[in-house]
Amino acid sequence: WLESWDVDARFIEVDGKPHYRMREAVEKTYHTRRGCVRVSRHVYRPSGEHNASIVCPVEAAVGMVGGQWTPGCAEAMAYVAQEVPERAAAKVSAKLGAMDYSHNSFKRVARALGERWEADRDRYEEATIQAVEIPDDTARLAVSIDRVSVLMNEADTLNWRMAYCGTLTLYDTQGDPLKT
């Protein structure tokens, strides 16, 4: 399926700039929900720019995360990693026989997706605001915000960091919660 996204043209245009095909197709390993797959694909470099970053049409078309994780795999890994710490996420996934990747892989995917979110945060936040439906019988809003100090493993160094959590709860006139 991934190879079907390959482009074999001599030249392609990326963001309005011509790119030339480099050599023959080269193989690369990509990570999926079911494990690793080796794919033969073509890569391109901007014309007139020696040593410039290459572009891979397969990765661009599919939306690879970090240049190696399929979107479905990255989404599944992020879901597990948000439920349990990354080390536990790796163990749980391996036990289930899917996404048998290291805890560092879970960490890299989570960070890469976080960078994508931050790049378009304003757009995503606005879409989230538009998508939230407030029930007609809402009379009150409660905001609950808390924080806790947690020990984080950052580049093999343990550091204390603050983790924040917040909820919004909508109530009716009787004080019964409608939505959190």
PDB file of C-alpha atoms in Angstrom:
ATOM      1  CA  TRP A   1       0.000   0.000   0.000  1.00  0.00           C
ATOM      2  CA  LEU A   2       2.808   2.444   0.860  1.00  0.00           C
ATOM      3  CA  GLU A   3       4.621   1.764  -2.419  1.00  0.00           C
ATOM      4  CA  SER A   4       1.481   2.789  -4.305  1.00  0.00           C
ATOM      5  CA  TRP A   5       2.163   6.399  -3.186  1.00  0.00           C
ATOM      6  CA  ASP A   6       5.616   6.461  -4.798  1.00  0.00           C
ATOM      7  CA  VAL A   7       6.348   8.918  -7.627  1.00  0.00           C
ATOM      8  CA  ASP A   8       8.844   8.026 -10.349  1.00  0.00           C
ATOM      9  CA  ALA A   9       8.980  11.302 -12.303  1.00  0.00           C
ATOM     10  CA  ARG A  10      12.333  12.883 -13.165  1.00  0.00           C
ATOM     11  CA  PHE A  11      11.172  16.194 -11.708  1.00  0.00           C
ATOM     12  CA  ILE A  12       8.396  17.209  -9.313  1.00  0.00           C
ATOM     13  CA  GLU A  13       7.297  20.532  -7.896  1.00  0.00           C
ATOM     14  CA  VAL A  14       7.140  21.032  -4.119  1.00  0.00           C
ATOM     15  CA  ASP A  15       5.891  24.335  -2.689  1.00  0.00           C
ATOM     16  CA  GLY A  16       6.425  25.981  -6.075  1.00  0.00           C
ATOM     17  CA  LYS A  17      10.054  24.826  -6.397  1.00  0.00           C
ATOM     18  CA  PRO A  18      11.343  22.201  -8.843  1.00  0.00           C
ATOM     19  CA  HIS A  19      12.913  19.091  -7.313  1.00  0.00           C
ATOM     20  CA  TYR A  20      14.913  16.431  -9.146  1.00  0.00           C
ATOM     21  CA  ARG A  21      14.813  12.683  -8.516  1.00  0.00           C
ATOM     22  CA  MET A  22      17.909  11.297  -6.841  1.00  0.00           C
ATOM     23  CA  ARG A  23      19.264   8.012  -8.218  1.00  0.00           C
ATOM     24  CA  GLU A  24      17.104   4.928  -8.261  1.00  0.00           C
ATOM     25  CA  ALA A  25      14.528   4.047  -5.646  1.00  0.00           C
ATOM     26  CA  VAL A  26      15.974   3.470  -2.182  1.00  0.00           C
ATOM     27  CA  GLU A  27      14.611   1.338   0.628  1.00  0.00           C
ATOM     28  CA  LYS A  28      13.506   2.632   3.996  1.00  0.00           C
ATOM     29  CA  THR A  29      11.854   0.996   6.984  1.00  0.00           C
ATOM     30  CA  TYR A  30       8.509   2.437   8.086  1.00  0.00           C
ATOM     31  CA  HIS A  31       6.637   1.617  11.272  1.00  0.00           C
ATOM     32  CA  THR A  32       2.994   0.540  11.208  1.00  0.00           C
ATOM     33  CA  ARG A  33       0.517  -0.700  13.809  1.00  0.00           C
ATOM     34  CA  ARG A  34       1.427  -4.250  12.783  1.00  0.00           C
ATOM     35  CA  GLY A  35       5.198  -3.828  12.759  1.00  0.00           C
ATOM     36  CA  CYS A  36       7.949  -2.647  10.462  1.00  0.00           C
ATOM     37  CA  VAL A  37       7.761  -2.721   6.674  1.00  0.00           C
ATOM     38  CA  ARG A  38      10.576  -2.093   4.203  1.00  0.00           C
ATOM     39  CA  VAL A  39       9.524   0.060   1.243  1.00  0.00           C
ATOM     40  CA  SER A  40      11.361   0.954  -1.950  1.00  0.00           C
ATOM     41  CA  ARG A  41      10.621   4.609  -2.799  1.00  0.00           C
ATOM     42  CA  HIS A  42      12.094   7.593  -4.681  1.00  0.00           C
ATOM     43  CA  VAL A  43      13.402  10.757  -3.046  1.00  0.00           C
ATOM     44  CA  TYR A  44      13.852  14.259  -4.476  1.00  0.00           C
ATOM     45  CA  ARG A  45      16.103  17.240  -3.792  1.00  0.00           C
ATOM     46  CA  PRO A  46      15.487  20.916  -4.695  1.00  0.00           C
ATOM     47  CA  SER A  47      17.066  21.785  -8.053  1.00  0.00           C
ATOM     48  CA  GLY A  48      20.277  23.761  -7.729  1.00  0.00           C
ATOM     49  CA  GLU A  49      20.649  23.109  -3.989  1.00  0.00           C
ATOM     50  CA  HIS A  50      23.379  20.589  -3.261  1.00  0.00           C
ATOM     51  CA  ASN A  51      22.950  18.928   0.163  1.00  0.00           C
ATOM     52  CA  ALA A  52      19.483  20.439   0.668  1.00  0.00           C
ATOM     53  CA  SER A  53      16.876  18.397   2.525  1.00  0.00           C
ATOM     54  CA  ILE A  54      15.303  15.640   0.485  1.00  0.00           C
ATOM     55  CA  VAL A  55      11.590  15.206  -0.081  1.00  0.00           C
ATOM     56  CA  CYS A  56       9.905  11.822  -0.198  1.00  0.00           C
ATOM     57  CA  PRO A  57       6.511  11.827  -1.967  1.00  0.00           C
ATOM     58  CA  VAL A  58       5.462   8.663  -0.095  1.00  0.00           C
ATOM     59  CA  GLU A  59       6.055  10.307   3.287  1.00  0.00           C
ATOM     60  CA  ALA A  60       4.379  13.550   2.228  1.00  0.00           C
ATOM     61  CA  ALA A  61       1.318  11.878   0.689  1.00  0.00           C
ATOM     62  CA  VAL A  62       0.739   9.504   3.589  1.00  0.00           C
ATOM     63  CA  GLY A  63       1.513  12.094   6.281  1.00  0.00           C
ATOM     64  CA  MET A  64       4.268  10.127   7.989  1.00  0.00           C
ATOM     65  CA  VAL A  65       4.995  11.277  11.522  1.00  0.00           C
ATOM     66  CA  GLY A  66       8.679  11.914  12.085  1.00  0.00           C
ATOM     67  CA  GLY A  67       9.375  10.584   8.598  1.00  0.00           C
ATOM     68  CA  GLN A  68       8.859   6.979   9.664  1.00  0.00           C
ATOM     69  CA  TRP A  69       5.580   6.353  11.516  1.00  0.00           C
ATOM     70  CA  THR A  70       2.318   5.850   9.611  1.00  0.00           C
ATOM     71  CA  PRO A  71      -0.435   8.167  10.845  1.00  0.00           C
ATOM     72  CA  GLY A  72      -2.496   5.240  12.140  1.00  0.00           C
ATOM     73  CA  CYS A  73       0.460   3.852  14.058  1.00  0.00           C
ATOM     74  CA  ALA A  74       1.345   7.259  15.514  1.00  0.00           C
ATOM     75  CA  GLU A  75      -2.257   7.869  16.562  1.00  0.00           C
ATOM     76  CA  ALA A  76      -2.488   4.467  18.259  1.00  0.00           C
ATOM     77  CA  MET A  77       0.870   4.942  19.999  1.00  0.00           C
ATOM     78  CA  ALA A  78      -0.125   8.401  21.223  1.00  0.00           C
ATOM     79  CA  TYR A  79      -3.423   7.049  22.541  1.00  0.00           C
ATOM     80  CA  VAL A  80      -1.696   4.344  24.583  1.00  0.00           C
ATOM     81  CA  ALA A  81       0.998   6.783  25.754  1.00  0.00           C
ATOM     82  CA  GLN A  82      -1.612   9.257  26.993  1.00  0.00           C
ATOM     83  CA  GLU A  83      -3.255   6.559  29.090  1.00  0.00           C
ATOM     84  CA  VAL A  84      -0.095   5.189  30.738  1.00  0.00           C
ATOM     85  CA  PRO A  85       3.566   6.268  30.943  1.00  0.00           C
ATOM     86  CA  GLU A  86       5.691   5.572  27.863  1.00  0.00           C
ATOM     87  CA  ARG A  87       7.506   2.589  29.387  1.00  0.00           C
ATOM     88  CA  ALA A  88       4.197   0.995  30.324  1.00  0.00           C
ATOM     89  CA  ALA A  89       2.767   1.865  26.891  1.00  0.00           C
ATOM     90  CA  ALA A  90       5.594  -0.045  25.220  1.00  0.00           C
ATOM     91  CA  LYS A  91       5.040  -3.077  27.491  1.00  0.00           C
ATOM     92  CA  VAL A  92       1.256  -3.110  27.028  1.00  0.00           C
ATOM     93  CA  SER A  93       1.515  -2.779  23.254  1.00  0.00           C
ATOM     94  CA  ALA A  94       4.100  -5.561  23.040  1.00  0.00           C
ATOM     95  CA  LYS A  95       1.902  -7.858  25.154  1.00  0.00           C
ATOM     96  CA  LEU A  96      -1.028  -7.171  22.832  1.00  0.00           C
ATOM     97  CA  GLY A  97       1.128  -8.137  19.848  1.00  0.00           C
ATOM     98  CA  ALA A  98       0.858  -4.750  18.163  1.00  0.00           C
ATOM     99  CA  MET A  99       3.313  -1.870  17.937  1.00  0.00           C
ATOM    100  CA  ASP A 100       6.176  -3.726  19.588  1.00  0.00           C
ATOM    101  CA  TYR A 101       8.315  -0.587  19.773  1.00  0.00           C
ATOM    102  CA  SER A 102      10.594   0.746  22.516  1.00  0.00           C
ATOM    103  CA  HIS A 103       9.487   3.271  25.119  1.00  0.00           C
ATOM    104  CA  ASN A 104      11.793   5.768  23.390  1.00  0.00           C
ATOM    105  CA  SER A 105       9.804   5.258  20.184  1.00  0.00           C
ATOM    106  CA  PHE A 106       6.606   6.071  22.074  1.00  0.00           C
ATOM    107  CA  LYS A 107       8.328   9.174  23.432  1.00  0.00           C
ATOM    108  CA  ARG A 108       9.523  10.282  19.952  1.00  0.00           C
ATOM    109  CA  VAL A 109       6.064   9.832  18.430  1.00  0.00           C
ATOM    110  CA  ALA A 110       4.377  11.758  21.240  1.00  0.00           C
ATOM    111  CA  ARG A 111       6.874  14.627  20.885  1.00  0.00           C
ATOM    112  CA  ALA A 112       6.523  14.713  17.084  1.00  0.00           C
ATOM    113  CA  LEU A 113       2.726  14.881  17.340  1.00  0.00           C
ATOM    114  CA  GLY A 114       3.028  17.600  19.983  1.00  0.00           C
ATOM    115  CA  GLU A 115       5.196  19.642  17.619  1.00  0.00           C
ATOM    116  CA  ARG A 116       2.568  19.234  14.881  1.00  0.00           C
ATOM    117  CA  TRP A 117      -0.139  20.417  17.281  1.00  0.00           C
ATOM    118  CA  GLU A 118       1.880  23.460  18.354  1.00  0.00           C
ATOM    119  CA  ALA A 119       2.565  24.452  14.750  1.00  0.00           C
ATOM    120  CA  ASP A 120      -1.194  24.869  14.112  1.00  0.00           C
ATOM    121  CA  ARG A 121      -2.463  25.293  17.669  1.00  0.00           C
ATOM    122  CA  ASP A 122      -4.588  28.387  16.963  1.00  0.00           C
ATOM    123  CA  ARG A 123      -6.442  26.606  14.156  1.00  0.00           C
ATOM    124  CA  TYR A 124      -6.984  23.447  16.239  1.00  0.00           C
ATOM    125  CA  GLU A 125      -8.145  25.361  19.304  1.00  0.00           C
ATOM    126  CA  GLU A 126     -10.639  27.353  17.236  1.00  0.00           C
ATOM    127  CA  ALA A 127     -11.973  24.123  15.685  1.00  0.00           C
ATOM    128  CA  THR A 128     -12.312  22.612  19.162  1.00  0.00           C
ATOM    129  CA  ILE A 129     -14.209  25.670  20.405  1.00  0.00           C
ATOM    130  CA  GLN A 130     -16.559  25.471  17.423  1.00  0.00           C
ATOM    131  CA  ALA A 131     -17.127  21.727  17.956  1.00  0.00           C
ATOM    132  CA  VAL A 132     -18.128  21.984  21.642  1.00  0.00           C
ATOM    133  CA  GLU A 133     -21.880  22.012  22.058  1.00  0.00           C
ATOM    134  CA  ILE A 134     -23.270  23.683  25.165  1.00  0.00           C
ATOM    135  CA  PRO A 135     -26.593  22.169  26.287  1.00  0.00           C
ATOM    136  CA  ASP A 136     -29.527  24.618  26.206  1.00  0.00           C
ATOM    137  CA  ASP A 137     -30.324  24.124  29.902  1.00  0.00           C
ATOM    138  CA  THR A 138     -26.832  25.106  31.046  1.00  0.00           C
ATOM    139  CA  ALA A 139     -27.026  27.567  33.944  1.00  0.00           C
ATOM    140  CA  ARG A 140     -23.584  27.376  35.548  1.00  0.00           C
ATOM    141  CA  LEU A 141     -19.993  26.654  34.661  1.00  0.00           C
ATOM    142  CA  ALA A 142     -17.373  25.329  37.068  1.00  0.00           C
ATOM    143  CA  VAL A 143     -13.675  25.474  36.277  1.00  0.00           C
ATOM    144  CA  SER A 144     -11.331  23.172  38.138  1.00  0.00           C
ATOM    145  CA  ILE A 145      -7.588  23.576  37.720  1.00  0.00           C
ATOM    146  CA  ASP A 146      -4.862  21.735  39.595  1.00  0.00           C
ATOM    147  CA  ARG A 147      -1.194  20.914  39.312  1.00  0.00           C
ATOM    148  CA  VAL A 148       1.175  18.363  40.715  1.00  0.00           C
ATOM    149  CA  SER A 149       4.947  18.036  40.738  1.00  0.00           C
ATOM    150  CA  VAL A 150       6.080  14.954  38.800  1.00  0.00           C
ATOM    151  CA  LEU A 151       9.477  13.435  38.176  1.00  0.00           C
ATOM    152  CA  MET A 152      10.203  13.454  34.426  1.00  0.00           C
ATOM    153  CA  ASN A 153      12.905  11.550  32.565  1.00  0.00           C
ATOM    154  CA  GLU A 154      14.296  14.159  30.166  1.00  0.00           C
ATOM    155  CA  ALA A 155      17.239  13.068  28.025  1.00  0.00           C
ATOM    156  CA  ASP A 156      18.239  10.484  30.636  1.00  0.00           C
ATOM    157  CA  THR A 157      18.177  13.100  33.422  1.00  0.00           C
ATOM    158  CA  LEU A 158      15.484  13.166  36.094  1.00  0.00           C
ATOM    159  CA  ASN A 159      13.888  16.583  36.602  1.00  0.00           C
ATOM    160  CA  TRP A 160      10.905  17.712  38.655  1.00  0.00           C
ATOM    161  CA  ARG A 161       8.273  19.427  36.504  1.00  0.00           C
ATOM    162  CA  MET A 162       4.776  20.738  37.099  1.00  0.00           C
ATOM    163  CA  ALA A 163       1.950  18.895  35.359  1.00  0.00           C
ATOM    164  CA  TYR A 164      -1.315  20.782  34.947  1.00  0.00           C
ATOM    165  CA  CYS A 165      -4.854  19.507  34.569  1.00  0.00           C
ATOM    166  CA  GLY A 166      -8.126  21.308  34.122  1.00  0.00           C
ATOM    167  CA  THR A 167     -11.793  20.518  33.579  1.00  0.00           C
ATOM    168  CA  LEU A 168     -14.893  22.504  32.717  1.00  0.00           C
ATOM    169  CA  THR A 169     -18.220  21.222  34.023  1.00  0.00           C
ATOM    170  CA  LEU A 170     -21.570  22.574  32.848  1.00  0.00           C
ATOM    171  CA  TYR A 171     -24.504  22.432  35.322  1.00  0.00           C
ATOM    172  CA  ASP A 172     -28.253  22.937  35.022  1.00  0.00           C
ATOM    173  CA  THR A 173     -30.342  25.160  37.328  1.00  0.00           C
ATOM    174  CA  GLN A 174     -30.706  22.296  39.820  1.00  0.00           C
ATOM    175  CA  GLY A 175     -26.926  21.938  40.124  1.00  0.00           C
ATOM    176  CA  ASP A 176     -26.790  18.626  38.256  1.00  0.00           C
ATOM    177  CA  PRO A 177     -23.804  18.192  35.949  1.00  0.00           C
ATOM    178  CA  LEU A 178     -24.675  18.119  32.236  1.00  0.00           C
ATOM    179  CA  LYS A 179     -21.258  17.773  30.672  1.00  0.00           C
ATOM    180  CA  THR A 180     -17.609  17.744  31.773  1.00  0.00           C
TER     181      THR A 180
END
